[in-house]
Amino acid sequence: MESLCRVSDMSLIAPLFEGWPENLARSTLDGCMGEAYANPAHTAALVVNGDIAFLAGDAGCPEAEALAGYRPPSLQGRMILLSSREAEWRPVIERVWGEKARKVERHAIRKDMDHFDRETLRRFTETLPSGVRLTPLEGELYHKVRAEEWSRDFVSQFRDEADYRARGLGVLALYGDEPVAGASSYVVFRGGIEIEIDTRKDWRRRGLATACGAALMLRCFKRGLYPSWDAANRESVALAEKLGYVYDRPYTTYEID
């Protein structure tokens, strides 16, 4: 990492991401979560938030390959998603990572508040299988979801329970006392959250993701927060559209194994 520096003053690289709608990058630029690295001239940068990273700036600079190939210590041994809105970075990523970089398509969702019907969302929260109830993600439930692989990302980007209680927001579907689905803040940024939704495998296709997503969105609206959504696949797009979001476009990212 000799040719790179960790960025502490985000204003030095914020212009490189001007106009980007990705709130995972914005979370880091806002100083909320994640970390950033740049070349000494701050003409190119890598922003990392959770297991997702973005490249921006001069893909022809001498440090471009070092940025594309850098993996912070927190992500050693883990798969990451690496992308850029600037097509010039794609050959750099492919050159650095070779066969370890698998090109995949993700789907951007429009970032606006114009299409949500709160009454429809409220009805979704009331359509639950027998024996299932919705509850805020708090207290002992924090430790329960952190302990399970399927639900860990509801809270994994927060330092601890106190940090999640202070900045996070989530809703769980419980069957008895056990979480079987949920929606939570994967990361936070100024004025909003990035939504993470999942359902335990044996409880899928029963409307729980819809109910939890709707409940979390309503909680966000009540607090004046925007519930941002980025879709990994067409199923996620379909759920987003059901909840009132509007599809924007596909984009290319790389799974780095």
Coordinates of N, CA and C in Angstrom, one line a residue:
M1 N 0.8 -1.2 0.0 CA 0.0 0.0 0.0 C 0.9 1.3 0.0
E2 N 2.2 1.1 -0.3 CA 3.1 2.3 -0.2 C 2.6 3.4 -1.1
S3 N 2.0 3.1 -2.2 CA 1.6 4.2 -3.2 C 0.3 4.8 -2.9
L4 N -0.5 4.2 -1.8 CA -1.8 4.7 -1.5 C -1.8 5.3 -0.1
C5 N -2.9 6.1 0.1 CA -3.0 6.7 1.5 C -4.5 6.5 1.9
R6 N -4.7 6.3 3.2 CA -6.0 6.2 3.7 C -6.5 7.6 3.8
V7 N -7.8 7.8 3.4 CA -8.4 9.2 3.4 C -9.1 9.5 4.7
S8 N -8.7 10.5 5.3 CA -9.4 11.0 6.5 C -10.3 12.2 6.3
D9 N -9.9 13.0 5.3 CA -10.7 14.2 4.9 C -11.4 13.8 3.6
M10 N -12.7 13.5 3.8 CA -13.4 13.0 2.6 C -13.7 14.1 1.6
S11 N -13.6 15.3 1.9 CA -13.8 16.4 1.0 C -12.7 16.4 -0.1
L12 N -11.6 15.7 0.1 CA -10.5 15.6 -0.9 C -10.9 14.7 -2.1
I13 N -11.8 13.7 -1.8 CA -12.2 12.8 -2.8 C -13.7 12.9 -3.2
A14 N -14.5 13.6 -2.5 CA -15.9 13.7 -2.7 C -16.2 14.2 -4.2
P15 N -15.4 15.1 -4.8 CA -15.7 15.5 -6.1 C -15.6 14.4 -7.1
L16 N -14.8 13.3 -6.8 CA -14.7 12.2 -7.7 C -16.0 11.4 -7.8
F17 N -16.8 11.5 -6.8 CA -18.1 10.7 -6.8 C -19.3 11.6 -7.0
E18 N -19.0 12.8 -7.5 CA -20.2 13.8 -7.7 C -21.2 13.2 -8.6
G19 N -22.5 13.2 -8.2 CA -23.5 12.7 -9.1 C -23.8 11.2 -9.0
W20 N -23.0 10.5 -8.2 CA -23.2 9.1 -8.0 C -24.4 8.9 -7.1
P21 N -25.4 8.0 -7.5 CA -26.5 7.8 -6.6 C -26.3 6.7 -5.6
E22 N -25.1 6.0 -5.6 CA -24.9 4.9 -4.7 C -24.7 5.4 -3.3
N23 N -25.7 5.1 -2.4 CA -25.6 5.5 -1.0 C -24.6 4.8 -0.2
L24 N -24.2 3.6 -0.6 CA -23.1 2.9 0.1 C -21.8 3.7 0.0
A25 N -21.6 4.3 -1.1 CA -20.4 5.2 -1.3 C -20.7 6.5 -0.5
R26 N -21.9 7.0 -0.6 CA -22.2 8.2 0.1 C -22.0 8.1 1.7
S27 N -22.4 6.9 2.2 CA -22.2 6.7 3.6 C -20.8 6.9 4.1
T28 N -19.8 6.5 3.3 CA -18.4 6.7 3.6 C -18.0 8.2 3.4
L29 N -18.5 8.7 2.3 CA -18.1 10.2 2.1 C -18.8 11.1 3.1
D30 N -19.9 10.6 3.7 CA -20.5 11.4 4.8 C -19.8 11.2 6.1
G31 N -18.8 10.3 6.2 CA -18.1 10.0 7.4 C -18.9 9.1 8.4
C32 N -19.9 8.4 7.8 CA -20.8 7.6 8.7 C -20.2 6.2 8.9
M33 N -19.8 5.5 7.8 CA -19.3 4.1 7.9 C -18.4 3.9 6.8
G34 N -17.6 2.8 6.9 CA -16.7 2.5 5.8 C -15.4 3.2 5.9
E35 N -14.6 3.0 4.8 CA -13.2 3.6 4.7 C -12.9 3.9 3.3
A36 N -11.9 4.8 3.1 CA -11.6 5.2 1.7 C -10.1 5.3 1.6
Y37 N -9.6 5.0 0.3 CA -8.2 5.1 0.0 C -8.0 5.9 -1.3
A38 N -6.9 6.5 -1.4 CA -6.6 7.3 -2.7 C -5.2 7.3 -3.0
N39 N -4.9 7.8 -4.2 CA -3.5 8.0 -4.6 C -3.0 9.3 -4.0
P40 N -1.7 9.6 -3.9 CA -1.3 10.8 -3.2 C -1.9 12.1 -3.8
A41 N -2.2 12.1 -5.0 CA -2.7 13.3 -5.6 C -4.2 13.5 -5.4
H42 N -4.9 12.4 -4.9 CA -6.3 12.4 -4.7 C -7.1 12.6 -6.0
T43 N -6.5 12.0 -7.1 CA -7.2 12.0 -8.3 C -8.0 10.7 -8.6
A44 N -7.8 9.7 -7.8 CA -8.4 8.4 -7.9 C -8.6 7.9 -6.5
A45 N -9.8 7.2 -6.3 CA -10.1 6.7 -5.0 C -10.8 5.4 -5.0
L46 N -10.7 4.7 -3.9 CA -11.4 3.5 -3.6 C -12.2 3.7 -2.3
V47 N -13.5 3.5 -2.4 CA -14.4 3.6 -1.2 C -14.9 2.2 -0.8
V48 N -14.7 1.8 0.4 CA -15.1 0.4 0.8 C -16.1 0.6 2.0
N49 N -17.3 -0.1 1.8 CA -18.3 -0.1 2.9 C -18.9 -1.5 3.0
G50 N -18.7 -2.2 4.1 CA -19.1 -3.6 4.2 C -18.2 -4.4 3.2
D51 N -18.8 -5.2 2.4 CA -18.1 -6.0 1.5 C -18.3 -5.5 0.0
I52 N -18.6 -4.2 0.0 CA -18.9 -3.5 -1.3 C -17.9 -2.4 -1.5
A53 N -17.3 -2.3 -2.7 CA -16.3 -1.2 -2.9 C -16.5 -0.6 -4.3
F54 N -16.1 0.7 -4.3 CA -16.3 1.5 -5.5 C -15.0 2.2 -5.9
L55 N -14.7 2.3 -7.2 CA -13.6 3.0 -7.7 C -14.1 4.2 -8.5
A56 N -13.4 5.3 -8.3 CA -13.7 6.6 -9.0 C -12.5 7.4 -9.3
G57 N -12.6 8.2 -10.3 CA -11.5 9.1 -10.7 C -10.7 8.6 -11.9
D58 N -9.4 9.0 -11.9 CA -8.5 8.8 -13.0 C -8.0 7.3 -13.1
A59 N -8.7 6.5 -14.0 CA -8.3 5.1 -14.1 C -7.0 5.0 -14.8
G60 N -6.4 6.1 -15.3 CA -5.1 6.0 -16.0 C -4.0 6.5 -15.2
C61 N -4.2 6.8 -13.9 CA -3.1 7.2 -13.0 C -2.2 6.1 -12.7
P62 N -1.0 6.4 -12.3 CA 0.0 5.3 -12.0 C -0.4 4.4 -10.9
E63 N -1.3 4.8 -10.0 CA -1.7 4.0 -8.8 C -3.0 3.3 -9.1
A64 N -3.6 3.3 -10.3 CA -4.9 2.8 -10.6 C -4.9 1.3 -10.2
E65 N -3.9 0.5 -10.6 CA -3.9 -0.9 -10.4 C -3.8 -1.2 -8.9
A66 N -3.0 -0.4 -8.2 CA -2.9 -0.6 -6.7 C -4.2 -0.4 -6.1
L67 N -5.0 0.6 -6.5 CA -6.3 0.9 -5.9 C -7.3 -0.2 -6.2
A68 N -7.3 -0.7 -7.5 CA -8.2 -1.7 -7.9 C -7.9 -3.1 -7.2
G69 N -6.6 -3.3 -6.9 CA -6.2 -4.5 -6.2 C -6.1 -4.5 -4.7
Y70 N -6.4 -3.3 -4.1 CA -6.2 -3.2 -2.7 C -7.5 -3.8 -2.0
R71 N -7.2 -4.6 -1.0 CA -8.2 -5.2 -0.1 C -7.9 -4.9 1.3
P72 N -8.7 -4.1 2.0 CA -8.4 -3.7 3.4 C -8.3 -5.0 4.3
P73 N -7.6 -4.9 5.4 CA -7.4 -6.0 6.3 C -8.8 -6.6 6.7
S74 N -9.8 -5.8 6.9 CA -11.1 -6.3 7.4 C -11.7 -7.2 6.3
L75 N -11.3 -7.2 5.1 CA -11.9 -8.0 4.0 C -11.0 -9.1 3.5
Q76 N -9.9 -9.3 4.2 CA -9.0 -10.4 3.8 C -9.7 -11.7 3.9
G77 N -9.7 -12.5 2.8 CA -10.3 -13.8 2.8 C -11.8 -13.8 2.5
R78 N -12.4 -12.6 2.3 CA -13.8 -12.6 2.0 C -14.0 -12.1 0.6
M79 N -15.2 -12.6 0.0 CA -15.6 -12.1 -1.3 C -16.0 -10.6 -1.2
I80 N -15.6 -9.8 -2.2 CA -16.1 -8.5 -2.2 C -16.8 -8.2 -3.6
L81 N -17.6 -7.2 -3.6 CA -18.2 -6.7 -4.9 C -17.5 -5.3 -5.2
L82 N -16.9 -5.3 -6.4 CA -16.1 -4.1 -6.8 C -16.7 -3.6 -8.1
S83 N -16.9 -2.3 -8.1 CA -17.5 -1.7 -9.3 C -17.2 -0.2 -9.4
S84 N -17.5 0.4 -10.5 CA -17.4 1.8 -10.8 C -18.4 2.2 -11.8
R85 N -18.9 3.5 -11.7 CA -19.8 4.0 -12.7 C -19.0 4.4 -14.0
E86 N -17.7 4.4 -13.9 CA -16.8 4.8 -15.0 C -16.2 3.6 -15.7
A87 N -16.6 3.4 -16.9 CA -16.2 2.2 -17.7 C -14.7 2.0 -17.8
E88 N -14.0 3.1 -17.7 CA -12.5 3.0 -17.8 C -11.9 2.2 -16.7
W89 N -12.6 2.0 -15.6 CA -12.1 1.1 -14.5 C -12.2 -0.3 -14.8
R90 N -13.1 -0.7 -15.7 CA -13.4 -2.2 -15.9 C -12.1 -2.9 -16.4
P91 N -11.4 -2.4 -17.4 CA -10.2 -3.2 -17.8 C -9.1 -3.2 -16.7
V92 N -9.1 -2.2 -15.9 CA -8.1 -2.2 -14.8 C -8.5 -3.3 -13.8
I93 N -9.7 -3.4 -13.5 CA -10.2 -4.5 -12.5 C -9.9 -5.8 -13.1
E94 N -10.2 -6.0 -14.4 CA -10.0 -7.3 -15.1 C -8.5 -7.6 -15.2
R95 N -7.7 -6.6 -15.4 CA -6.2 -6.8 -15.5 C -5.6 -7.2 -14.2
V96 N -6.1 -6.6 -13.1 CA -5.5 -6.9 -11.8 C -6.0 -8.2 -11.2
W97 N -7.3 -8.5 -11.4 CA -7.8 -9.7 -10.7 C -7.9 -10.9 -11.6
G98 N -7.9 -10.7 -12.9 CA -7.9 -11.9 -13.8 C -9.2 -12.7 -13.6
E99 N -9.0 -14.1 -13.5 CA -10.1 -15.0 -13.4 C -10.8 -14.9 -12.0
K100 N -10.2 -14.2 -11.1 CA -10.8 -14.1 -9.8 C -11.9 -13.0 -9.8
A101 N -12.0 -12.3 -10.9 CA -13.1 -11.2 -11.0 C -14.2 -11.8 -11.9
R102 N -15.3 -12.0 -11.3 CA -16.5 -12.6 -12.1 C -17.5 -11.4 -12.3
K103 N -17.7 -11.1 -13.6 CA -18.6 -10.0 -13.9 C -20.0 -10.4 -13.7
V104 N -20.8 -9.6 -12.9 CA -22.2 -9.8 -12.6 C -23.0 -8.6 -12.8
E105 N -24.3 -8.7 -13.0 CA -25.2 -7.6 -13.2 C -26.0 -7.3 -11.9
R106 N -25.9 -6.1 -11.4 CA -26.8 -5.7 -10.4 C -27.8 -4.6 -10.9
H107 N -28.7 -4.2 -10.1 CA -29.7 -3.3 -10.6 C -29.9 -2.1 -9.7
A108 N -29.8 -0.9 -10.3 CA -30.0 0.3 -9.5 C -31.5 0.7 -9.5
I109 N -31.9 1.1 -8.3 CA -33.3 1.6 -8.1 C -33.3 3.1 -7.9
R110 N -34.3 3.8 -8.5 CA -34.3 5.2 -8.4 C -34.4 5.7 -7.0
K111 N -33.7 6.8 -6.7 CA -33.6 7.3 -5.4 C -34.6 8.5 -5.3
D112 N -35.9 8.3 -5.1 CA -36.8 9.4 -4.9 C -38.0 8.9 -4.0
M113 N -38.8 9.8 -3.6 CA -39.9 9.5 -2.6 C -41.2 9.7 -3.3
D114 N -41.3 9.7 -4.6 CA -42.5 10.1 -5.3 C -43.5 9.0 -5.5
H115 N -43.1 7.8 -5.3 CA -44.0 6.7 -5.7 C -44.5 5.7 -4.6
F116 N -44.3 6.1 -3.4 CA -44.7 5.2 -2.3 C -46.1 5.5 -1.8
D117 N -46.9 4.5 -1.6 CA -48.2 4.5 -1.1 C -48.2 4.0 0.3
R118 N -48.3 4.8 1.3 CA -48.1 4.4 2.7 C -49.3 3.5 3.1
E119 N -50.5 3.7 2.6 CA -51.6 2.8 2.9 C -51.3 1.4 2.4
T120 N -50.8 1.3 1.2 CA -50.5 0.0 0.7 C -49.4 -0.7 1.5
L121 N -48.4 0.1 1.9 CA -47.3 -0.5 2.8 C -47.9 -0.9 4.1
R122 N -48.8 -0.2 4.7 CA -49.4 -0.5 5.9 C -50.2 -1.9 5.8
R123 N -50.9 -2.1 4.7 CA -51.6 -3.3 4.5 C -50.6 -4.5 4.4
F124 N -49.5 -4.3 3.7 CA -48.5 -5.4 3.6 C -48.1 -5.8 5.0
T125 N -47.9 -4.9 6.0 CA -47.4 -5.3 7.3 C -48.5 -6.1 8.1
E126 N -49.7 -6.1 7.6 CA -50.8 -6.8 8.3 C -51.0 -8.2 7.7
T127 N -50.4 -8.5 6.6 CA -50.6 -9.8 5.9 C -49.5 -10.7 6.3
L128 N -49.7 -11.5 7.4 CA -48.7 -12.3 8.0 C -49.2 -13.8 8.2
P129 N -48.3 -14.8 8.1 CA -48.8 -16.1 8.4 C -49.2 -16.3 9.8
S130 N -50.0 -17.2 10.1 CA -50.5 -17.5 11.5 C -49.3 -17.7 12.4
G131 N -49.3 -17.0 13.5 CA -48.2 -17.2 14.5 C -47.0 -16.3 14.4
V132 N -47.0 -15.5 13.3 CA -45.9 -14.6 13.0 C -46.3 -13.2 13.4
R133 N -45.4 -12.5 14.0 CA -45.6 -11.1 14.4 C -44.3 -10.2 14.0
L134 N -44.5 -8.9 13.8 CA -43.4 -8.0 13.5 C -43.0 -7.3 14.8
T135 N -41.7 -7.1 14.9 CA -41.2 -6.4 16.1 C -39.9 -5.6 15.8
P136 N -39.6 -4.5 16.5 CA -38.4 -3.8 16.2 C -37.2 -4.7 16.5
L137 N -36.1 -4.5 15.8 CA -34.9 -5.2 16.0 C -34.1 -4.5 17.1
E138 N -34.2 -5.0 18.3 CA -33.5 -4.3 19.4 C -33.3 -5.3 20.6
G139 N -32.5 -4.9 21.6 CA -32.3 -5.7 22.7 C -31.7 -7.0 22.4
E140 N -32.2 -8.1 23.0 CA -31.6 -9.4 22.8 C -31.7 -9.9 21.4
L141 N -32.6 -9.4 20.6 CA -32.8 -9.8 19.2 C -31.5 -9.4 18.4
Y142 N -30.8 -8.3 18.8 CA -29.6 -7.9 18.1 C -28.6 -9.1 18.2
H143 N -28.5 -9.7 19.3 CA -27.5 -10.8 19.5 C -28.0 -12.1 18.7
K144 N -29.3 -12.3 18.7 CA -29.8 -13.4 18.0 C -29.5 -13.4 16.5
V145 N -29.8 -12.2 15.9 CA -29.5 -12.1 14.4 C -28.0 -12.1 14.1
R146 N -27.2 -11.5 15.0 CA -25.8 -11.5 14.7 C -25.2 -12.9 14.8
A147 N -25.8 -13.8 15.5 CA -25.3 -15.2 15.7 C -25.6 -16.1 14.5
E148 N -26.6 -15.7 13.7 CA -27.0 -16.6 12.6 C -26.5 -16.0 11.3
E149 N -26.0 -16.9 10.4 CA -25.4 -16.5 9.2 C -26.4 -15.8 8.3
W150 N -27.6 -16.3 8.2 CA -28.6 -15.8 7.3 C -29.0 -14.4 7.6
S151 N -28.9 -14.0 8.9 CA -29.4 -12.7 9.4 C -28.3 -11.8 9.8
R152 N -27.0 -12.2 9.8 CA -25.9 -11.4 10.4 C -25.8 -10.0 9.8
D153 N -26.0 -9.9 8.4 CA -25.8 -8.6 7.8 C -26.9 -7.6 8.2
F154 N -27.9 -8.0 8.9 CA -28.8 -6.9 9.5 C -28.0 -6.0 10.4
V155 N -27.0 -6.5 11.0 CA -26.3 -5.6 12.0 C -24.8 -5.6 11.9
S156 N -24.2 -6.4 10.9 CA -22.8 -6.7 10.8 C -21.9 -5.4 10.6
Q157 N -22.4 -4.3 10.0 CA -21.6 -3.2 9.8 C -21.5 -2.2 11.0
F158 N -22.2 -2.5 12.0 CA -22.2 -1.7 13.2 C -21.2 -2.2 14.2
R159 N -20.6 -1.3 15.0 CA -19.5 -1.8 15.9 C -20.0 -2.7 17.0
D160 N -21.2 -2.4 17.5 CA -21.7 -3.3 18.6 C -23.2 -2.9 18.8
E161 N -23.8 -3.5 19.8 CA -25.2 -3.3 20.0 C -25.5 -1.8 20.3
A162 N -24.6 -1.1 21.1 CA -24.9 0.3 21.3 C -24.8 1.1 20.1
D163 N -23.9 0.8 19.2 CA -23.8 1.5 17.9 C -25.1 1.3 17.1
Y164 N -25.6 0.0 17.0 CA -26.8 -0.2 16.3 C -28.0 0.5 16.9
R165 N -28.1 0.5 18.2 CA -29.2 1.1 18.9 C -29.2 2.6 18.6
A166 N -28.0 3.2 18.5 CA -27.9 4.7 18.3 C -28.1 5.1 16.8
R167 N -27.7 4.2 15.9 CA -27.8 4.6 14.5 C -28.6 3.7 13.6
G168 N -28.8 2.4 14.0 CA -29.4 1.5 13.1 C -31.0 1.5 13.3
L169 N -31.6 0.7 12.4 CA -33.1 0.7 12.4 C -33.4 -0.7 11.7
G170 N -34.3 -1.4 12.4 CA -34.7 -2.7 11.8 C -36.0 -3.3 12.3
V171 N -36.6 -4.2 11.5 CA -37.8 -4.9 11.9 C -37.6 -6.4 11.6
L172 N -38.1 -7.2 12.6 CA -38.0 -8.6 12.4 C -39.4 -9.3 12.4
A173 N -39.5 -10.4 11.7 CA -40.7 -11.2 11.8 C -40.3 -12.4 12.7
L174 N -41.1 -12.5 13.8 CA -40.8 -13.6 14.8 C -41.9 -14.6 14.7
Y175 N -41.4 -15.9 14.8 CA -42.4 -17.0 15.0 C -42.0 -17.5 16.4
G176 N -42.9 -17.3 17.3 CA -42.6 -17.5 18.7 C -41.6 -16.5 19.1
D177 N -40.4 -16.9 19.6 CA -39.3 -16.0 19.9 C -38.2 -16.0 18.9
E178 N -38.4 -16.7 17.8 CA -37.3 -16.9 16.8 C -37.5 -16.0 15.6
P179 N -36.4 -15.2 15.2 CA -36.5 -14.5 14.0 C -36.5 -15.4 12.8
V180 N -37.4 -15.1 11.8 CA -37.5 -15.9 10.6 C -37.4 -15.1 9.4
A181 N -37.4 -13.7 9.5 CA -37.2 -12.8 8.4 C -37.0 -11.4 9.0
G182 N -36.5 -10.5 8.2 CA -36.2 -9.2 8.7 C -35.8 -8.2 7.6
A183 N -35.9 -6.9 8.0 CA -35.4 -5.9 7.2 C -34.6 -4.9 8.1
S184 N -33.4 -4.5 7.7 CA -32.6 -3.6 8.6 C -31.8 -2.7 7.8
S185 N -31.1 -1.8 8.5 CA -30.1 -0.9 7.9 C -28.8 -1.6 7.7
Y186 N -28.4 -1.9 6.5 CA -27.1 -2.5 6.2 C -26.0 -1.4 6.5
V187 N -26.2 -0.2 6.0 CA -25.4 0.9 6.4 C -26.3 2.1 6.6
V188 N -25.8 3.2 7.2 CA -26.5 4.4 7.3 C -25.7 5.5 6.6
F189 N -26.4 6.5 6.1 CA -25.8 7.7 5.6 C -26.7 8.9 6.1
R190 N -26.2 10.1 5.8 CA -27.0 11.3 6.3 C -28.3 11.3 5.6
G191 N -29.4 11.2 6.4 CA -30.7 11.3 5.9 C -31.3 10.0 5.4
G192 N -30.6 8.9 5.7 CA -31.2 7.6 5.2 C -30.4 6.4 5.6
I193 N -31.0 5.2 5.1 CA -30.3 3.9 5.3 C -30.3 3.2 4.0
E194 N -29.4 2.2 3.9 CA -29.4 1.2 2.8 C -30.1 0.0 3.3
I195 N -31.2 -0.5 2.7 CA -31.9 -1.6 3.3 C -31.3 -3.0 3.0
E196 N -31.3 -3.8 4.0 CA -30.9 -5.2 3.9 C -32.2 -6.1 4.2
I197 N -32.6 -6.9 3.4 CA -33.8 -7.8 3.6 C -33.4 -9.3 3.4
D198 N -33.8 -10.1 4.3 CA -33.6 -11.5 4.1 C -34.6 -12.3 4.9
T199 N -34.9 -13.6 4.4 CA -35.8 -14.5 5.1 C -35.1 -15.8 5.3
R200 N -35.3 -16.5 6.4 CA -34.7 -17.8 6.6 C -35.2 -18.7 5.6
K201 N -34.4 -19.6 5.1 CA -34.8 -20.5 3.9 C -36.1 -21.2 4.1
D202 N -36.4 -21.7 5.3 CA -37.6 -22.5 5.4 C -38.8 -21.6 5.6
W203 N -38.7 -20.3 5.5 CA -39.8 -19.4 5.7 C -40.0 -18.5 4.4
R204 N -39.3 -18.8 3.4 CA -39.4 -18.0 2.2 C -40.7 -18.2 1.4
R205 N -41.1 -17.2 0.6 CA -42.3 -17.2 -0.3 C -43.6 -17.3 0.6
R206 N -43.5 -16.6 1.7 CA -44.8 -16.5 2.5 C -45.1 -15.0 2.8
G207 N -44.5 -14.1 2.0 CA -44.8 -12.7 2.2 C -44.0 -12.0 3.3
L208 N -43.1 -12.6 3.9 CA -42.4 -12.0 5.1 C -41.5 -10.9 4.7
A209 N -40.8 -11.1 3.6 CA -39.9 -10.0 3.1 C -40.6 -8.8 2.8
T210 N -41.8 -8.9 2.1 CA -42.7 -7.8 1.8 C -43.1 -7.1 3.1
A211 N -43.6 -7.9 4.1 CA -44.1 -7.3 5.3 C -43.0 -6.5 6.1
C212 N -41.8 -7.2 6.2 CA -40.7 -6.6 6.9 C -40.2 -5.3 6.2
G213 N -40.1 -5.4 4.9 CA -39.6 -4.2 4.1 C -40.6 -3.1 4.2
A214 N -41.9 -3.3 4.1 CA -42.9 -2.3 4.3 C -42.8 -1.7 5.7
A215 N -42.7 -2.5 6.7 CA -42.7 -2.0 8.1 C -41.4 -1.1 8.3
L216 N -40.3 -1.5 7.7 CA -39.1 -0.7 7.9 C -39.2 0.6 7.1
M217 N -39.8 0.6 5.9 CA -40.0 1.8 5.2 C -40.8 2.8 5.9
L218 N -41.9 2.3 6.5 CA -42.8 3.2 7.3 C -42.1 3.8 8.5
R219 N -41.2 3.0 9.1 CA -40.5 3.5 10.3 C -39.5 4.6 9.8
C220 N -38.9 4.4 8.6 CA -38.0 5.4 8.0 C -38.7 6.7 7.8
F221 N -39.9 6.6 7.1 CA -40.7 7.8 6.8 C -41.0 8.6 8.1
K222 N -41.4 7.9 9.1 CA -41.7 8.5 10.4 C -40.5 9.3 11.0
R223 N -39.3 8.8 10.7 CA -38.1 9.5 11.2 C -37.5 10.4 10.2
G224 N -38.1 10.6 9.1 CA -37.6 11.5 8.0 C -36.4 10.9 7.4
L225 N -36.3 9.6 7.3 CA -35.1 8.9 6.6 C -35.5 8.4 5.3
Y226 N -34.6 8.3 4.3 CA -34.9 7.7 3.0 C -34.4 6.2 3.1
P227 N -35.3 5.3 2.7 CA -34.9 3.9 2.7 C -34.4 3.5 1.3
S228 N -33.1 3.6 1.2 CA -32.4 3.3 -0.1 C -32.4 1.8 -0.4
W229 N -32.5 1.5 -1.7 CA -32.5 0.1 -2.2 C -31.6 -0.1 -3.4
D230 N -30.8 -1.1 -3.3 CA -30.0 -1.6 -4.5 C -30.2 -3.1 -4.6
A231 N -30.5 -3.5 -5.8 CA -31.0 -4.9 -6.0 C -29.9 -5.8 -6.6
A232 N -29.7 -6.9 -6.0 CA -28.7 -7.9 -6.4 C -29.2 -8.7 -7.6
N233 N -30.5 -8.8 -7.8 CA -31.0 -9.7 -8.8 C -32.4 -9.3 -9.2
R234 N -33.0 -9.9 -10.1 CA -34.4 -9.5 -10.6 C -35.4 -9.8 -9.6
E235 N -35.2 -10.8 -8.7 CA -36.2 -11.1 -7.6 C -36.2 -9.9 -6.7
S236 N -35.1 -9.3 -6.4 CA -35.0 -8.1 -5.5 C -35.6 -6.9 -6.2
V237 N -35.5 -6.8 -7.5 CA -36.1 -5.7 -8.2 C -37.6 -5.9 -8.1
A238 N -38.1 -7.1 -8.3 CA -39.6 -7.3 -8.2 C -40.1 -7.0 -6.9
L239 N -39.4 -7.3 -5.8 CA -39.9 -6.9 -4.5 C -39.9 -5.4 -4.3
A240 N -38.8 -4.8 -4.7 CA -38.7 -3.3 -4.6 C -39.9 -2.7 -5.3
E241 N -40.2 -3.1 -6.5 CA -41.3 -2.5 -7.3 C -42.6 -2.8 -6.6
K242 N -42.8 -3.9 -6.0 CA -44.0 -4.2 -5.2 C -44.2 -3.2 -4.1
L243 N -43.1 -2.8 -3.5 CA -43.2 -1.9 -2.4 C -43.2 -0.4 -2.8
G244 N -43.2 -0.2 -4.1 CA -43.4 1.2 -4.6 C -42.1 1.8 -5.2
Y245 N -41.0 1.1 -5.3 CA -39.8 1.7 -5.9 C -39.9 1.6 -7.4
V246 N -39.1 2.4 -8.1 CA -39.1 2.4 -9.5 C -37.7 2.0 -10.0
Y247 N -37.7 1.1 -10.9 CA -36.4 0.6 -11.5 C -35.7 1.6 -12.3
D248 N -34.4 1.7 -12.1 CA -33.6 2.6 -12.9 C -32.8 2.0 -14.0
R249 N -31.8 1.1 -13.7 CA -31.0 0.5 -14.8 C -30.1 -0.6 -14.2
P250 N -29.7 -1.5 -15.1 CA -28.7 -2.5 -14.7 C -27.3 -1.8 -14.6
Y251 N -26.4 -2.4 -13.9 CA -25.0 -1.9 -13.9 C -24.1 -3.1 -13.6
T252 N -22.9 -3.0 -14.1 CA -21.9 -4.1 -14.0 C -21.1 -3.9 -12.7
T253 N -20.9 -5.1 -12.0 CA -20.0 -5.1 -10.9 C -19.2 -6.4 -11.0
Y254 N -18.2 -6.5 -10.2 CA -17.3 -7.7 -10.2 C -17.4 -8.4 -8.8
E255 N -17.6 -9.7 -8.8 CA -17.4 -10.5 -7.6 C -15.9 -10.9 -7.5
I256 N -15.2 -10.4 -6.5 CA -13.8 -10.8 -6.4 C -13.7 -11.8 -5.3
D257 N -13.3 -13.0 -5.7 CA -13.2 -14.2 -4.8 C -11.8 -14.3 -4.3

